[in-house]
Amino acid sequence: QVQLQESGPGLVAPSQTLSLSCTVSGASITTTYYYWAWIRQPPGGGLEWIGYIKYSGDSVYSPSLQSRTSISRDTSMNQFSLHLTSVTPKDTAVYHCARLDRTTPFGRFEVWGQGTMVTVSS
């Protein structure tokens, strides 16, 4: 059974870097045809895809966030991480990690972490 768990600080100061980790159990993040994604939902807003890291280790980011986003991984710990720089209060959101199954047509976010609330504030 695949499970994902987000972790990291719930409060980040403006202009600083938001860093979160996602620990994966029940599957390897290097297994082919799966991407490992970060998605967020601000209060009262919709879901926004941030980016993902492929099984190969290559990363792809949303154009709107690309300049501030880095997704990396630690295969020895079966974890992948999000780093979002220069944050503002507009980055306040519930952040989810998820597995994207690319073997199905158009892909599907089949497994989600429970999400973690991150507030950007002084």
PDB file of C-alpha atoms in Angstrom:
ATOM      1  CA  GLN A   1       0.000   0.000   0.000  1.00  0.00           C
ATOM      2  CA  VAL A   2       1.473   3.318  -1.097  1.00  0.00           C
ATOM      3  CA  GLN A   3       1.392   6.143   1.415  1.00  0.00           C
ATOM      4  CA  LEU A   4       2.722   9.699   1.272  1.00  0.00           C
ATOM      5  CA  GLN A   5       3.356  11.954   4.245  1.00  0.00           C
ATOM      6  CA  GLU A   6       4.254  15.644   4.138  1.00  0.00           C
ATOM      7  CA  SER A   7       6.439  17.229   6.783  1.00  0.00           C
ATOM      8  CA  GLY A   8       7.999  20.606   7.447  1.00  0.00           C
ATOM      9  CA  PRO A   9       7.438  23.897   9.247  1.00  0.00           C
ATOM     10  CA  GLY A  10       3.924  25.278   9.357  1.00  0.00           C
ATOM     11  CA  LEU A  11       5.061  28.897   9.526  1.00  0.00           C
ATOM     12  CA  VAL A  12       7.488  30.658   7.179  1.00  0.00           C
ATOM     13  CA  ALA A  13       8.508  34.293   7.229  1.00  0.00           C
ATOM     14  CA  PRO A  14       8.049  36.441   4.117  1.00  0.00           C
ATOM     15  CA  SER A  15      11.003  36.478   1.716  1.00  0.00           C
ATOM     16  CA  GLN A  16      12.296  33.196   3.132  1.00  0.00           C
ATOM     17  CA  THR A  17      12.264  29.709   1.617  1.00  0.00           C
ATOM     18  CA  LEU A  18       9.416  27.292   2.152  1.00  0.00           C
ATOM     19  CA  SER A  19      10.783  23.763   2.476  1.00  0.00           C
ATOM     20  CA  LEU A  20       8.723  20.599   2.735  1.00  0.00           C
ATOM     21  CA  SER A  21       9.515  16.915   2.483  1.00  0.00           C
ATOM     22  CA  CYS A  22       7.349  14.021   1.385  1.00  0.00           C
ATOM     23  CA  THR A  23       8.149  10.575   2.695  1.00  0.00           C
ATOM     24  CA  VAL A  24       6.955   7.714   0.500  1.00  0.00           C
ATOM     25  CA  SER A  25       6.287   4.222   1.789  1.00  0.00           C
ATOM     26  CA  GLY A  26       5.127   1.162  -0.096  1.00  0.00           C
ATOM     27  CA  ALA A  27       6.757   2.200  -3.382  1.00  0.00           C
ATOM     28  CA  SER A  28      10.099   3.410  -4.660  1.00  0.00           C
ATOM     29  CA  ILE A  29      10.339   6.924  -6.051  1.00  0.00           C
ATOM     30  CA  THR A  30      12.631   5.547  -8.754  1.00  0.00           C
ATOM     31  CA  THR A  31      10.073   3.110 -10.147  1.00  0.00           C
ATOM     32  CA  THR A  32       9.327   3.784 -13.812  1.00  0.00           C
ATOM     33  CA  TYR A  33       6.261   5.644 -15.043  1.00  0.00           C
ATOM     34  CA  TYR A  34       5.476   7.456 -11.811  1.00  0.00           C
ATOM     35  CA  TYR A  35       6.039  11.131 -11.122  1.00  0.00           C
ATOM     36  CA  TRP A  36       6.115  12.632  -7.650  1.00  0.00           C
ATOM     37  CA  ALA A  37       4.270  15.917  -7.431  1.00  0.00           C
ATOM     38  CA  TRP A  38       3.556  18.893  -5.217  1.00  0.00           C
ATOM     39  CA  ILE A  39       0.126  20.542  -5.309  1.00  0.00           C
ATOM     40  CA  ARG A  40      -1.252  23.333  -3.145  1.00  0.00           C
ATOM     41  CA  GLN A  41      -4.607  24.843  -2.271  1.00  0.00           C
ATOM     42  CA  PRO A  42      -4.820  28.358  -0.802  1.00  0.00           C
ATOM     43  CA  PRO A  43      -7.657  29.251   1.562  1.00  0.00           C
ATOM     44  CA  GLY A  44     -10.823  29.594  -0.480  1.00  0.00           C
ATOM     45  CA  GLY A  45      -8.971  28.753  -3.667  1.00  0.00           C
ATOM     46  CA  GLY A  46      -8.570  25.862  -6.036  1.00  0.00           C
ATOM     47  CA  LEU A  47      -5.849  23.300  -6.449  1.00  0.00           C
ATOM     48  CA  GLU A  48      -2.646  24.477  -8.090  1.00  0.00           C
ATOM     49  CA  TRP A  49      -0.025  22.142  -9.482  1.00  0.00           C
ATOM     50  CA  ILE A  50       3.467  23.246  -8.465  1.00  0.00           C
ATOM     51  CA  GLY A  51       5.656  20.675 -10.153  1.00  0.00           C
ATOM     52  CA  TYR A  52       6.946  17.140 -10.034  1.00  0.00           C
ATOM     53  CA  ILE A  53      10.067  15.047 -10.095  1.00  0.00           C
ATOM     54  CA  LYS A  54      10.151  12.060 -12.406  1.00  0.00           C
ATOM     55  CA  TYR A  55      11.327   8.569 -11.578  1.00  0.00           C
ATOM     56  CA  SER A  56      14.478   9.509 -13.504  1.00  0.00           C
ATOM     57  CA  GLY A  57      15.227  12.446 -11.209  1.00  0.00           C
ATOM     58  CA  ASP A  58      14.328  15.161 -13.732  1.00  0.00           C
ATOM     59  CA  SER A  59      12.005  17.908 -12.497  1.00  0.00           C
ATOM     60  CA  VAL A  60       9.284  19.932 -14.210  1.00  0.00           C
ATOM     61  CA  TYR A  61       7.623  23.023 -12.754  1.00  0.00           C
ATOM     62  CA  SER A  62       4.527  25.107 -13.323  1.00  0.00           C
ATOM     63  CA  PRO A  63       5.458  28.097 -15.517  1.00  0.00           C
ATOM     64  CA  SER A  64       3.951  30.495 -12.992  1.00  0.00           C
ATOM     65  CA  LEU A  65       6.203  29.203 -10.210  1.00  0.00           C
ATOM     66  CA  GLN A  66       9.202  27.896 -12.095  1.00  0.00           C
ATOM     67  CA  SER A  67      11.526  30.743 -11.183  1.00  0.00           C
ATOM     68  CA  ARG A  68      11.007  30.130  -7.459  1.00  0.00           C
ATOM     69  CA  THR A  69      10.619  26.350  -7.326  1.00  0.00           C
ATOM     70  CA  SER A  70      13.008  23.480  -6.840  1.00  0.00           C
ATOM     71  CA  ILE A  71      12.029  19.848  -6.341  1.00  0.00           C
ATOM     72  CA  SER A  72      14.686  17.353  -5.355  1.00  0.00           C
ATOM     73  CA  ARG A  73      14.867  13.849  -3.951  1.00  0.00           C
ATOM     74  CA  ASP A  74      16.788  11.626  -1.593  1.00  0.00           C
ATOM     75  CA  THR A  75      16.507   8.098  -2.928  1.00  0.00           C
ATOM     76  CA  SER A  76      18.221   6.587   0.104  1.00  0.00           C
ATOM     77  CA  MET A  77      15.371   7.867   2.278  1.00  0.00           C
ATOM     78  CA  ASN A  78      12.684   7.498  -0.392  1.00  0.00           C
ATOM     79  CA  GLN A  79      11.790  11.155  -0.004  1.00  0.00           C
ATOM     80  CA  PHE A  80      11.301  14.117  -2.280  1.00  0.00           C
ATOM     81  CA  SER A  81      11.302  17.755  -1.267  1.00  0.00           C
ATOM     82  CA  LEU A  82       9.872  21.108  -2.279  1.00  0.00           C
ATOM     83  CA  HIS A  83      11.757  24.381  -1.966  1.00  0.00           C
ATOM     84  CA  LEU A  84       9.847  27.562  -2.779  1.00  0.00           C
ATOM     85  CA  THR A  85      11.896  30.723  -2.449  1.00  0.00           C
ATOM     86  CA  SER A  86      10.972  34.345  -1.766  1.00  0.00           C
ATOM     87  CA  VAL A  87       7.592  33.482  -0.317  1.00  0.00           C
ATOM     88  CA  THR A  88       4.809  35.976   0.310  1.00  0.00           C
ATOM     89  CA  PRO A  89       1.473  35.658   2.126  1.00  0.00           C
ATOM     90  CA  LYS A  90      -0.023  34.618  -1.221  1.00  0.00           C
ATOM     91  CA  ASP A  91       1.905  31.361  -0.853  1.00  0.00           C
ATOM     92  CA  THR A  92      -0.122  30.448   2.232  1.00  0.00           C
ATOM     93  CA  ALA A  93      -1.849  27.170   1.418  1.00  0.00           C
ATOM     94  CA  VAL A  94      -2.325  23.543   2.237  1.00  0.00           C
ATOM     95  CA  TYR A  95       0.500  21.728   0.498  1.00  0.00           C
ATOM     96  CA  HIS A  96       0.040  18.166  -0.720  1.00  0.00           C
ATOM     97  CA  CYS A  97       2.417  15.680  -2.185  1.00  0.00           C
ATOM     98  CA  ALA A  98       0.989  13.108  -4.582  1.00  0.00           C
ATOM     99  CA  ARG A  99       1.918  10.332  -6.968  1.00  0.00           C
ATOM    100  CA  LEU A 100       1.120  10.928 -10.621  1.00  0.00           C
ATOM    101  CA  ASP A 101       0.473   7.753 -12.574  1.00  0.00           C
ATOM    102  CA  ARG A 102       1.613   8.353 -16.152  1.00  0.00           C
ATOM    103  CA  THR A 103       0.692   4.891 -17.386  1.00  0.00           C
ATOM    104  CA  THR A 104      -2.971   5.929 -17.664  1.00  0.00           C
ATOM    105  CA  PRO A 105      -4.324   8.284 -20.345  1.00  0.00           C
ATOM    106  CA  PHE A 106      -3.486  11.920 -19.486  1.00  0.00           C
ATOM    107  CA  GLY A 107      -2.166  10.854 -16.096  1.00  0.00           C
ATOM    108  CA  ARG A 108      -3.874  10.663 -12.744  1.00  0.00           C
ATOM    109  CA  PHE A 109      -2.978  11.810  -9.229  1.00  0.00           C
ATOM    110  CA  GLU A 110      -3.815   8.459  -7.701  1.00  0.00           C
ATOM    111  CA  VAL A 111      -2.315   8.752  -4.220  1.00  0.00           C
ATOM    112  CA  TRP A 112      -2.222  11.867  -2.044  1.00  0.00           C
ATOM    113  CA  GLY A 113      -0.686  12.824   1.234  1.00  0.00           C
ATOM    114  CA  GLN A 114      -3.021  14.273   3.830  1.00  0.00           C
ATOM    115  CA  GLY A 115      -1.640  17.764   3.286  1.00  0.00           C
ATOM    116  CA  THR A 116       0.096  20.212   5.563  1.00  0.00           C
ATOM    117  CA  MET A 117      -0.878  23.827   6.186  1.00  0.00           C
ATOM    118  CA  VAL A 118       1.870  26.373   5.610  1.00  0.00           C
ATOM    119  CA  THR A 119       1.300  29.966   6.641  1.00  0.00           C
ATOM    120  CA  VAL A 120       3.548  32.749   5.374  1.00  0.00           C
ATOM    121  CA  SER A 121       3.564  35.459   8.003  1.00  0.00           C
ATOM    122  CA  SER A 122       5.826  37.473  10.241  1.00  0.00           C
TER     123      SER A 122
END
